[in-house]
Coordinates of C-alpha atoms in Angstrom, one line a residue:
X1 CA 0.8 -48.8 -40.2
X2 CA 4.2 -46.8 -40.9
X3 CA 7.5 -47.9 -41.2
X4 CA 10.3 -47.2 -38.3
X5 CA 12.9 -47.9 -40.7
X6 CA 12.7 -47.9 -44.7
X7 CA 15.4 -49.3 -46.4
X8 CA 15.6 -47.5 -50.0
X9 CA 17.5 -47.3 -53.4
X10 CA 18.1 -51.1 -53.4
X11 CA 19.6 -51.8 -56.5
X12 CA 18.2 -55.6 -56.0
X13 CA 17.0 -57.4 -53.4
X14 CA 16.7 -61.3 -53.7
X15 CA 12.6 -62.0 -52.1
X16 CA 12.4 -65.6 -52.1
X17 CA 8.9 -67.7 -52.1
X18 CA 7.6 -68.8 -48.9
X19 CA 5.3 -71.7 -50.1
X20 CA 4.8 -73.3 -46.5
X21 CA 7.8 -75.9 -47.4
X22 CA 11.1 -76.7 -48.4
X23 CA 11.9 -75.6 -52.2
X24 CA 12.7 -78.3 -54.1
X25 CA 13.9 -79.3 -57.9
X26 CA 13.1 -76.7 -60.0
X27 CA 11.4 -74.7 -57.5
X28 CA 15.0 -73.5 -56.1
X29 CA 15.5 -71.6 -59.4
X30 CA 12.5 -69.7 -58.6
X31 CA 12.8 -65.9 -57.0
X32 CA 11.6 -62.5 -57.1
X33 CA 14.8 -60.2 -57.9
X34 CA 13.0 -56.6 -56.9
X35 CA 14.9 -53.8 -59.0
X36 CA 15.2 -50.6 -57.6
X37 CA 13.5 -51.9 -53.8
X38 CA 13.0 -50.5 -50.7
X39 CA 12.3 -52.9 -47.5
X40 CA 10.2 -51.4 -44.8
X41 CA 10.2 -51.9 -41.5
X42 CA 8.1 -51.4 -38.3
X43 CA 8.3 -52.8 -34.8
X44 CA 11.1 -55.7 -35.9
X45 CA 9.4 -57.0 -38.5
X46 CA 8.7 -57.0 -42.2
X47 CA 6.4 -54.4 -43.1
X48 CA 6.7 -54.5 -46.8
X49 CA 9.4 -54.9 -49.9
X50 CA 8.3 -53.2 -53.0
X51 CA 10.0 -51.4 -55.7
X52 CA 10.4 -47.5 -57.0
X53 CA 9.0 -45.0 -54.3
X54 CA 5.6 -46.6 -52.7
X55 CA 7.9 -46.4 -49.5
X56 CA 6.9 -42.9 -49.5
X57 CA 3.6 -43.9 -48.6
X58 CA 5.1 -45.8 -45.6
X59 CA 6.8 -43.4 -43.4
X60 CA 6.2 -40.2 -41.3
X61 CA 8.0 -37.7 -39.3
X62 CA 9.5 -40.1 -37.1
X63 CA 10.4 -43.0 -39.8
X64 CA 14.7 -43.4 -40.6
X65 CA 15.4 -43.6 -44.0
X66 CA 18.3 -45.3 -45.2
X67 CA 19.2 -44.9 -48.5
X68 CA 21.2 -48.1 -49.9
X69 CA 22.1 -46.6 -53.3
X70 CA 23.8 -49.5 -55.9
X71 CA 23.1 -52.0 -52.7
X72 CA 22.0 -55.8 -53.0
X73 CA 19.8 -57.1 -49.8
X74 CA 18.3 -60.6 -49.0
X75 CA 17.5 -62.2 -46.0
X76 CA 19.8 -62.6 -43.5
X77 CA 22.0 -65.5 -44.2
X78 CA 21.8 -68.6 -41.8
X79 CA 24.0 -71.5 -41.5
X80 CA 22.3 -74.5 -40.7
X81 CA 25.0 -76.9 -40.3
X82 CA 28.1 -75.8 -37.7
X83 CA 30.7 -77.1 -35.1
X84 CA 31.3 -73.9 -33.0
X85 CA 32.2 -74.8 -29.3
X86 CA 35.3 -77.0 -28.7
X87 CA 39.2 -76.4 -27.2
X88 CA 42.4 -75.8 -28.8
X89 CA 42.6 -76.3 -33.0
X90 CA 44.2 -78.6 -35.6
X91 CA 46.8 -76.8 -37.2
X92 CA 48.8 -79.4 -36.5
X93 CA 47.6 -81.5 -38.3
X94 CA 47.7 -79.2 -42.1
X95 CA 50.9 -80.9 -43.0
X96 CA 49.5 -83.9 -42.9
X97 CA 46.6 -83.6 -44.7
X98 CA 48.8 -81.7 -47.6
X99 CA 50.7 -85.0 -47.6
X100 CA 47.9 -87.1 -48.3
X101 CA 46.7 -88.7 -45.2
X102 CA 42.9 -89.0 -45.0
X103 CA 40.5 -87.8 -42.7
X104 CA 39.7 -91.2 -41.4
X105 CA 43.7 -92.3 -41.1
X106 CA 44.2 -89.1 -39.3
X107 CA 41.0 -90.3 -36.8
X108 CA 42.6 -94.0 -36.6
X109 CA 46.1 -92.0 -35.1
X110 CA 44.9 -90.3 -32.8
X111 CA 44.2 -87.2 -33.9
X112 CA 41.2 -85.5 -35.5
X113 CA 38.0 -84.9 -33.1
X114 CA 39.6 -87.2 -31.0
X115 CA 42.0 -84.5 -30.3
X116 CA 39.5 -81.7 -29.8
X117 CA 37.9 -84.1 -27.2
X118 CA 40.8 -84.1 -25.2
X119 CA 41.2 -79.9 -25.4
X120 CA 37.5 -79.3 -24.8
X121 CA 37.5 -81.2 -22.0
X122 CA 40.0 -79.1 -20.2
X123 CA 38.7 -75.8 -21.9
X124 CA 36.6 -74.2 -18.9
X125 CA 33.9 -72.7 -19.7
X126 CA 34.8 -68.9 -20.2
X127 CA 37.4 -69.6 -22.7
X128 CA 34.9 -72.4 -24.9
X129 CA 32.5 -69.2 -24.1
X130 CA 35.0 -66.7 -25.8
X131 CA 36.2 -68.9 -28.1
X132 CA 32.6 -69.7 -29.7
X133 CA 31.8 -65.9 -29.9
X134 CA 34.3 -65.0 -31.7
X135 CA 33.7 -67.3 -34.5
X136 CA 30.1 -65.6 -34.1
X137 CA 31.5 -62.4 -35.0
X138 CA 33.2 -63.4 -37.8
X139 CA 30.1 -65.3 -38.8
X140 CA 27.9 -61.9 -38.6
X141 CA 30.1 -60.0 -40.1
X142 CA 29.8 -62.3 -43.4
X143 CA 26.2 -61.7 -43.1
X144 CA 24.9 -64.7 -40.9
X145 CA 22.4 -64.3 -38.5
X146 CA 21.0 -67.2 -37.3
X147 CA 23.3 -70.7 -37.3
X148 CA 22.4 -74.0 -36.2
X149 CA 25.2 -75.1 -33.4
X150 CA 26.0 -78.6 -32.1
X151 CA 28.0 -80.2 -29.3
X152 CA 29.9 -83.2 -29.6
X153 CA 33.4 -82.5 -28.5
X154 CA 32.5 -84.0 -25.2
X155 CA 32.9 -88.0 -24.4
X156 CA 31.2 -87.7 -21.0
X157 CA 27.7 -85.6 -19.8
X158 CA 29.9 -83.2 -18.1
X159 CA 31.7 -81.9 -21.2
X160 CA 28.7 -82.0 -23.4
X161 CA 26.4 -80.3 -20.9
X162 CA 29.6 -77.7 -20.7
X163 CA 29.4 -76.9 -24.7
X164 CA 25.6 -76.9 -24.5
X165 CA 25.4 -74.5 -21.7
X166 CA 27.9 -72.3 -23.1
X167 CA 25.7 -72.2 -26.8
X168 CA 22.1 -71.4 -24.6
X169 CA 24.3 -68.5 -23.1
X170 CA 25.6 -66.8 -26.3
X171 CA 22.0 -67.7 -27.8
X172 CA 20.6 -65.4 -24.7
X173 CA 23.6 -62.8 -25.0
X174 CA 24.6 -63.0 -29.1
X175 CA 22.4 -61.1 -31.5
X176 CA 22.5 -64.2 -34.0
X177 CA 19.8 -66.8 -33.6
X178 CA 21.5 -69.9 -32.2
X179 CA 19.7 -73.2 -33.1
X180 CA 21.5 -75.9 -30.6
X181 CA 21.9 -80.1 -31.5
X182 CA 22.7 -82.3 -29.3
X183 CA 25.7 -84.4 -31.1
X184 CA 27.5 -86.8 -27.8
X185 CA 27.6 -89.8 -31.2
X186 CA 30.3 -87.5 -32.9
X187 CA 33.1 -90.2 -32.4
X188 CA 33.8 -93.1 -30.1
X189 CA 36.6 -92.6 -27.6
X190 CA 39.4 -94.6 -27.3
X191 CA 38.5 -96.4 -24.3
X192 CA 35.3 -97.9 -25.8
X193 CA 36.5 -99.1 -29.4
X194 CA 36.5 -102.4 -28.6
X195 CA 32.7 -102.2 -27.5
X196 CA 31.5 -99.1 -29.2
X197 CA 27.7 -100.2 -28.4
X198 CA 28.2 -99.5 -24.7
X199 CA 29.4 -95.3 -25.9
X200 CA 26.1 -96.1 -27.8
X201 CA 24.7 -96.4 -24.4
X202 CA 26.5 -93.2 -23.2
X203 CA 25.0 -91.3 -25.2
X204 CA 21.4 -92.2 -24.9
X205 CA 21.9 -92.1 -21.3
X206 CA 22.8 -88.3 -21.5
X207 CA 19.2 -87.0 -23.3
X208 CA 17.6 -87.1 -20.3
X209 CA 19.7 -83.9 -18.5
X210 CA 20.0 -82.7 -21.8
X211 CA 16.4 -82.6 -22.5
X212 CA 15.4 -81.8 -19.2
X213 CA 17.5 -78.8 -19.2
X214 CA 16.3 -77.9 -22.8
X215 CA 19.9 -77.8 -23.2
X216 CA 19.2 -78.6 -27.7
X217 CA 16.3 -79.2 -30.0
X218 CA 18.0 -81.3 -32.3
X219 CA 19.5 -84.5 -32.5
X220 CA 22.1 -85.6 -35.3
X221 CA 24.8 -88.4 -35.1
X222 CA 27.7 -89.1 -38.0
X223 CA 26.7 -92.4 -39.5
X224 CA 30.4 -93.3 -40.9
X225 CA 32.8 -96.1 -41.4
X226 CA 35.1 -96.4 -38.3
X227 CA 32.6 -93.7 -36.2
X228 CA 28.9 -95.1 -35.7
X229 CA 27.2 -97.7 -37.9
X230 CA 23.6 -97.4 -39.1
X231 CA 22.2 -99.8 -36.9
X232 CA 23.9 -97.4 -34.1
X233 CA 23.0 -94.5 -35.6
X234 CA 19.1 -95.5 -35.7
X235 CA 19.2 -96.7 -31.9
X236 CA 20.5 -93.0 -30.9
X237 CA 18.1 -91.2 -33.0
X238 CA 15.1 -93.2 -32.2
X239 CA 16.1 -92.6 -28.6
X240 CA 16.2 -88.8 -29.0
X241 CA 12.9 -88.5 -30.9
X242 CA 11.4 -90.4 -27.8
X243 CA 12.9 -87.3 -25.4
X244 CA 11.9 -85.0 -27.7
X245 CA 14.7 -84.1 -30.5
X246 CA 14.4 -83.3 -33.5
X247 CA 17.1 -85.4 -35.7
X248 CA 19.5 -85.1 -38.3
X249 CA 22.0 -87.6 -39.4
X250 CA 25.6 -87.3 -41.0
X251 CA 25.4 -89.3 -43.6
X252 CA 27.7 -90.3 -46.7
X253 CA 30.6 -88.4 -46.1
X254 CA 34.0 -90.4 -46.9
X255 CA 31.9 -93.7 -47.4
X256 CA 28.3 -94.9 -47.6
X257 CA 27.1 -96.9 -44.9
X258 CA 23.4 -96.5 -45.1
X259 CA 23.0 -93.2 -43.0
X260 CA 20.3 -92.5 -45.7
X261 CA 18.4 -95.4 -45.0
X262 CA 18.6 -94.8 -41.3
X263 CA 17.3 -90.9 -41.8
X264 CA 14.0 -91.9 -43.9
X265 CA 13.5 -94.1 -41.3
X266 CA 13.3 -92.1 -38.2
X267 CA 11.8 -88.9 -40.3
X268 CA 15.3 -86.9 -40.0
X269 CA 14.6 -83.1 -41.2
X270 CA 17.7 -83.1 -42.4
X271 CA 20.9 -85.5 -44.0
X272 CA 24.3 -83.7 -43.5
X273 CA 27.2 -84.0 -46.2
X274 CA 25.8 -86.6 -49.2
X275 CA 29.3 -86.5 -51.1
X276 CA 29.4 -90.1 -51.7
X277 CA 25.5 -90.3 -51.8
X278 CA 24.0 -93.0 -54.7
X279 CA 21.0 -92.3 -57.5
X280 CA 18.8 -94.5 -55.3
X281 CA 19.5 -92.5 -51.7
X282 CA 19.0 -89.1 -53.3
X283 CA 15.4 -90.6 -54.6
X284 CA 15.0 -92.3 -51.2
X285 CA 15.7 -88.5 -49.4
X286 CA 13.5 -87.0 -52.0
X287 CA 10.2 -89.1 -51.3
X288 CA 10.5 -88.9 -48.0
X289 CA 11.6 -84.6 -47.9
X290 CA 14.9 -84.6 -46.2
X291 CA 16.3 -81.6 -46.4
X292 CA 20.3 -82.2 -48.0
X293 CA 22.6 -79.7 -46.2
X294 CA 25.4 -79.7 -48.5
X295 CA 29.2 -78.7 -47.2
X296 CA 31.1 -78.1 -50.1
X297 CA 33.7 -76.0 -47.6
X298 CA 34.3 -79.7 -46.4
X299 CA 35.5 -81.4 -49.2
X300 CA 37.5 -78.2 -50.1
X301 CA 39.4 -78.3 -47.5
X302 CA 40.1 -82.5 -47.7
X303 CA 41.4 -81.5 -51.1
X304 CA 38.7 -84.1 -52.8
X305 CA 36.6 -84.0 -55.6
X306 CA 33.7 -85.6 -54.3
X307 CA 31.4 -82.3 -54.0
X308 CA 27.9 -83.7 -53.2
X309 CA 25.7 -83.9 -57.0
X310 CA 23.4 -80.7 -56.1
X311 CA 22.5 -80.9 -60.1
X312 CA 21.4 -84.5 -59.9
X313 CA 19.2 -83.8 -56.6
X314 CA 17.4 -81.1 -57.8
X315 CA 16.7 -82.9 -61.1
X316 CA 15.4 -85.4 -59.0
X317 CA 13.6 -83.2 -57.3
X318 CA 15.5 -82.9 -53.3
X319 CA 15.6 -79.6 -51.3
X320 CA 18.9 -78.7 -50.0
X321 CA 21.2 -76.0 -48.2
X322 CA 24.4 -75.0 -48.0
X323 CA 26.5 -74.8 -44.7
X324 CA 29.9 -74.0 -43.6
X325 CA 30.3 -77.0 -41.2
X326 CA 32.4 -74.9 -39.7
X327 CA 34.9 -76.8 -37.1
X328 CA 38.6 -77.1 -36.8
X329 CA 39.5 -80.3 -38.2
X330 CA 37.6 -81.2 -41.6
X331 CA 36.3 -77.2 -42.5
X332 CA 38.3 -74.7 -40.9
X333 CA 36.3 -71.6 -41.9
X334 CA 33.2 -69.0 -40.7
X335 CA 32.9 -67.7 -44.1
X336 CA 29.7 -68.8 -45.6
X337 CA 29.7 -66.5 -48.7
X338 CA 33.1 -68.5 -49.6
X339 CA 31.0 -71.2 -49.2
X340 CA 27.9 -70.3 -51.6
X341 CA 30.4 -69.0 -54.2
X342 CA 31.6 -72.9 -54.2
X343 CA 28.2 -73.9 -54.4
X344 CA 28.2 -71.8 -58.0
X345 CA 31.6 -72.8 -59.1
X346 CA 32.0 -76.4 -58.0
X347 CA 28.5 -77.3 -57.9
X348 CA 27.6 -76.1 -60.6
X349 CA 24.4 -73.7 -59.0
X350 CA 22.7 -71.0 -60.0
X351 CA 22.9 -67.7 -58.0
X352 CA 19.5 -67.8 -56.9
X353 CA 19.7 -71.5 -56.1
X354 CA 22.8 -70.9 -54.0
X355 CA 20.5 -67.4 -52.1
X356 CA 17.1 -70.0 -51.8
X357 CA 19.5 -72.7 -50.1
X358 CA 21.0 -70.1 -47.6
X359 CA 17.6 -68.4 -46.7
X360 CA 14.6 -69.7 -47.0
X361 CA 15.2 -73.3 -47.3
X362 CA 18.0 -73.1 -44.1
X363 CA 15.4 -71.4 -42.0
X364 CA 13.4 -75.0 -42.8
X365 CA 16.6 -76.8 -41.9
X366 CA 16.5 -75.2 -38.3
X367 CA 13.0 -75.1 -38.2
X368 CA 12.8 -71.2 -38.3
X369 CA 10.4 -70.5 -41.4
X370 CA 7.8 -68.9 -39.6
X371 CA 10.2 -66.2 -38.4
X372 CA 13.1 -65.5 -41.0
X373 CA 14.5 -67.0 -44.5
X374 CA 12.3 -64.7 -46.6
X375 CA 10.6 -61.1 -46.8
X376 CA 7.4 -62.3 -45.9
X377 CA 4.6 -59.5 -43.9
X378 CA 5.5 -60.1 -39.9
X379 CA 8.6 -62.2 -40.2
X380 CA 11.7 -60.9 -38.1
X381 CA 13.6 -57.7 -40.5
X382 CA 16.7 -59.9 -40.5
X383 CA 18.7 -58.7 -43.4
X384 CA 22.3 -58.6 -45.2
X385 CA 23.0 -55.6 -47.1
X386 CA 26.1 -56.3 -50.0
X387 CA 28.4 -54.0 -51.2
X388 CA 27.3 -55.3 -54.7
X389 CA 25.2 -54.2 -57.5
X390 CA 24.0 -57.1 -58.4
X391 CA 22.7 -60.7 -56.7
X392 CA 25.6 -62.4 -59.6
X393 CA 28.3 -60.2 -58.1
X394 CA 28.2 -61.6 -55.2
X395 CA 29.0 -64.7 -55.9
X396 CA 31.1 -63.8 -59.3
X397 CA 33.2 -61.5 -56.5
X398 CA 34.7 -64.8 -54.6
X399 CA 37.3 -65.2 -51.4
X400 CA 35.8 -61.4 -50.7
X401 CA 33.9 -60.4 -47.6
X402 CA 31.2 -58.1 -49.6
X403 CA 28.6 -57.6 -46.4
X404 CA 27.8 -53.6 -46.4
X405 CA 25.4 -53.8 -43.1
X406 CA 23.1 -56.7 -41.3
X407 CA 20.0 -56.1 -39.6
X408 CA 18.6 -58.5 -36.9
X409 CA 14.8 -57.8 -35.8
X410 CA 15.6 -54.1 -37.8
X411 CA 18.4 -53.3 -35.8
X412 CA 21.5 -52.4 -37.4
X413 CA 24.3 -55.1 -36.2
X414 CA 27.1 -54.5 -38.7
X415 CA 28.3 -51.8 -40.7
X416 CA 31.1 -52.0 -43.4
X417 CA 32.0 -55.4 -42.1
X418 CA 32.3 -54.5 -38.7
X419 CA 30.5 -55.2 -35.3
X420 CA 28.1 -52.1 -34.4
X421 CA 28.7 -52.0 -30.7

């Protein structure tokens, strides 16, 4: 077969391993950096990655050569951990954090998510529509194309069904993958605080339309002090694996209240946050191979020092990501190479730790490994192009959009940080 597209003169691309799994421990610090690569394409897929000139052997009269002189490529970048679709934004609320109220104090007066409830619910759909692509864009144009997307602004089925609908539509109309959760147990409203097991309720009430629409995939509920305890947490996800879902759990953000426990229990894919996680959860998540999707961005922006211990779970042997957790409260952003350059300079990973958690490892995280997160013969050509020499430059380069071009299925989607209309 020949290529349709051959992408040459690589100066590195980053090829991680495929081994049917998750990486884990020590296997995250394991890569094939190509030198001087080409990555060839044919009919949207992969056709091969090799390095010096073999692609010569791979084209014909009709084959486009690009020639990516002093270029770094990897997989296209996916964000498996997101809060795109909700109303209005929390500006409003900077000043406070800068003069030391907490996340959860913020919550208790009113503000936080339960603010973005109230604008969501009055967003109509057309402006949650155009307000969600747009953070799309600017996601692309870092070099993401596929990102895991969840509701959870809404306190009723009508609201949530509205965020839901609008994520299938830009998943149908966007050229980014959208992976969709279903995420009603986000916060308990006002009106049900002093019975918070009847919102419980609520929300298992809703999976049928939502599953019966195939509205979302996934499940995931934040397991917090003040939001949902465990013992709520593991009624709503046992609930959604029995219509279907696939879980994830927020889980030891601010304070540990046994979200860990709760996700080894019902066989969650995945545990969000882990900053206040203990030695015996991250041993607990290993055994049983929850993925960790780690959200540095987060405790950035809540000016804390409690990054999640990435070092300590790959010693003990955990697979994990890194996500954005983009959303306009606790991680304002949709810049997920600011994000991976954190997970090298607060966390304390290596550079092809921080590319394995972003690719292959976050394609298991949304469940896409059979069709992206790696150069692998017949997966989708989904690929970010740097304006780097190097793999290290990229992240040494930090607080810089460096994305050159991204390919989805081998079609060219951005160019020099721009949207190719």
């Amino acid at each position: 077969m020949k290529a349709d597209k051959i992408l040459i003169n690589l100066n590195e691309i980053f090829s991680p391993k495929d081994i049917g799994r998750p990486l884990r421990g020590d296997e995250m610090n394991e890569a094939t950096v190509l030198k001087n690569g080409y990555i060839a394409i044919a009919d949207g897929k992969i056709l091969e990655v090799g390095e010096g000139d073999a692609w010569e052997n791979l084209k014909d009269d009709s084959t486009e050569i690009v020639d990516l002189t002093g270029k770094v490529a990897s997989p296209g970048l996916i964000d498996a951990h997101t809060h795109l679709v909700y109303g209005g934004s929390r500006e409003n609320e900077f000043a406070m954090k800068l003069n030391g109220m907490s996340y959860l104090e913020i919550l208790e007066a009113g503000g936080g998510i339960l603010s973005t409830l109230k604008a969501t619910e009055s967003a109509s759909f057309d402006e949650l529509y155009d307000k969600t692509e747009k953070l799309l864009e600017h996601m692309l144009v870092h070099g993401v194309t596929a990102v895991e997307a969840k509701s959870g602004y809404g306190i009723t089925l009508e609201t949530e069904l509205k965020e839901l609908e609008v994520l299938k539509k830009l998943n149908e109309e966007f050229p980014s993958d959208l992976i969709i959760t279903f995420m009603a147990a986000h916060v308990i409203a006002d009106k049900y605080k002093d019975n918070p097991d009847e919102y419980v309720d609520i929300v298992i009430d809703m999976m049928p339309e939502v599953a019966k629409r195939n509205l979302a995939e996934f499940c995931d509920v934040f397991c917090e002090k003040g939001v949902f305890t465990a013992e709520q947490s593991k009624r709503i996800l046992e609930a959604a694996k029995e219509h279907g879902f696939k879980t994830r759990i927020h889980s030891d953000e601010i304070e540990n209240v046994g979200g860990v426990k709760v996700a080894a229990d019902v066989g969650a894919v995945s545990a969000e946050h882990l900053m206040v996680v203990d030695d015996e959860e991250i041993e607990m998540l290993a055994e049983n191979n929850i993925i960790g999707n780690l959200l540095p961005g987060t405790t950035f922006s809540l000016m804390l020092d409690t990054y999640a211990p990435a070092r300590k779970m790959l010693e003990k042997g955990m697979a994990i990501t890194l996500c954005t957790d983009s959303n306009p409260g606790s991680c304002p952003t949709a810049n997920l190479q600011f994000i991976m350059q954190l997970g090298c300079l607060e966390m304390k990973l290596t550079p092809i730790e921080v590319y394995n958690a972003v690719t292959i490892n976050a394609a298991y995280s949304v469940d896409r490994a059979k069709t992206m997160g790696s150069f692998d013969k017949g997966k989708r050509a989904n690929i970010t192009v740097f304006d780097a020499g190097t793999l290290d430059y990229t992240l040494y380069f930090f607080g810089t959009n460096l994305t050159h071009q991204v390919y989805i299925d081998g079609n060219l989607v951005v160019e020099d940080r721009q949207l190719v209309k």
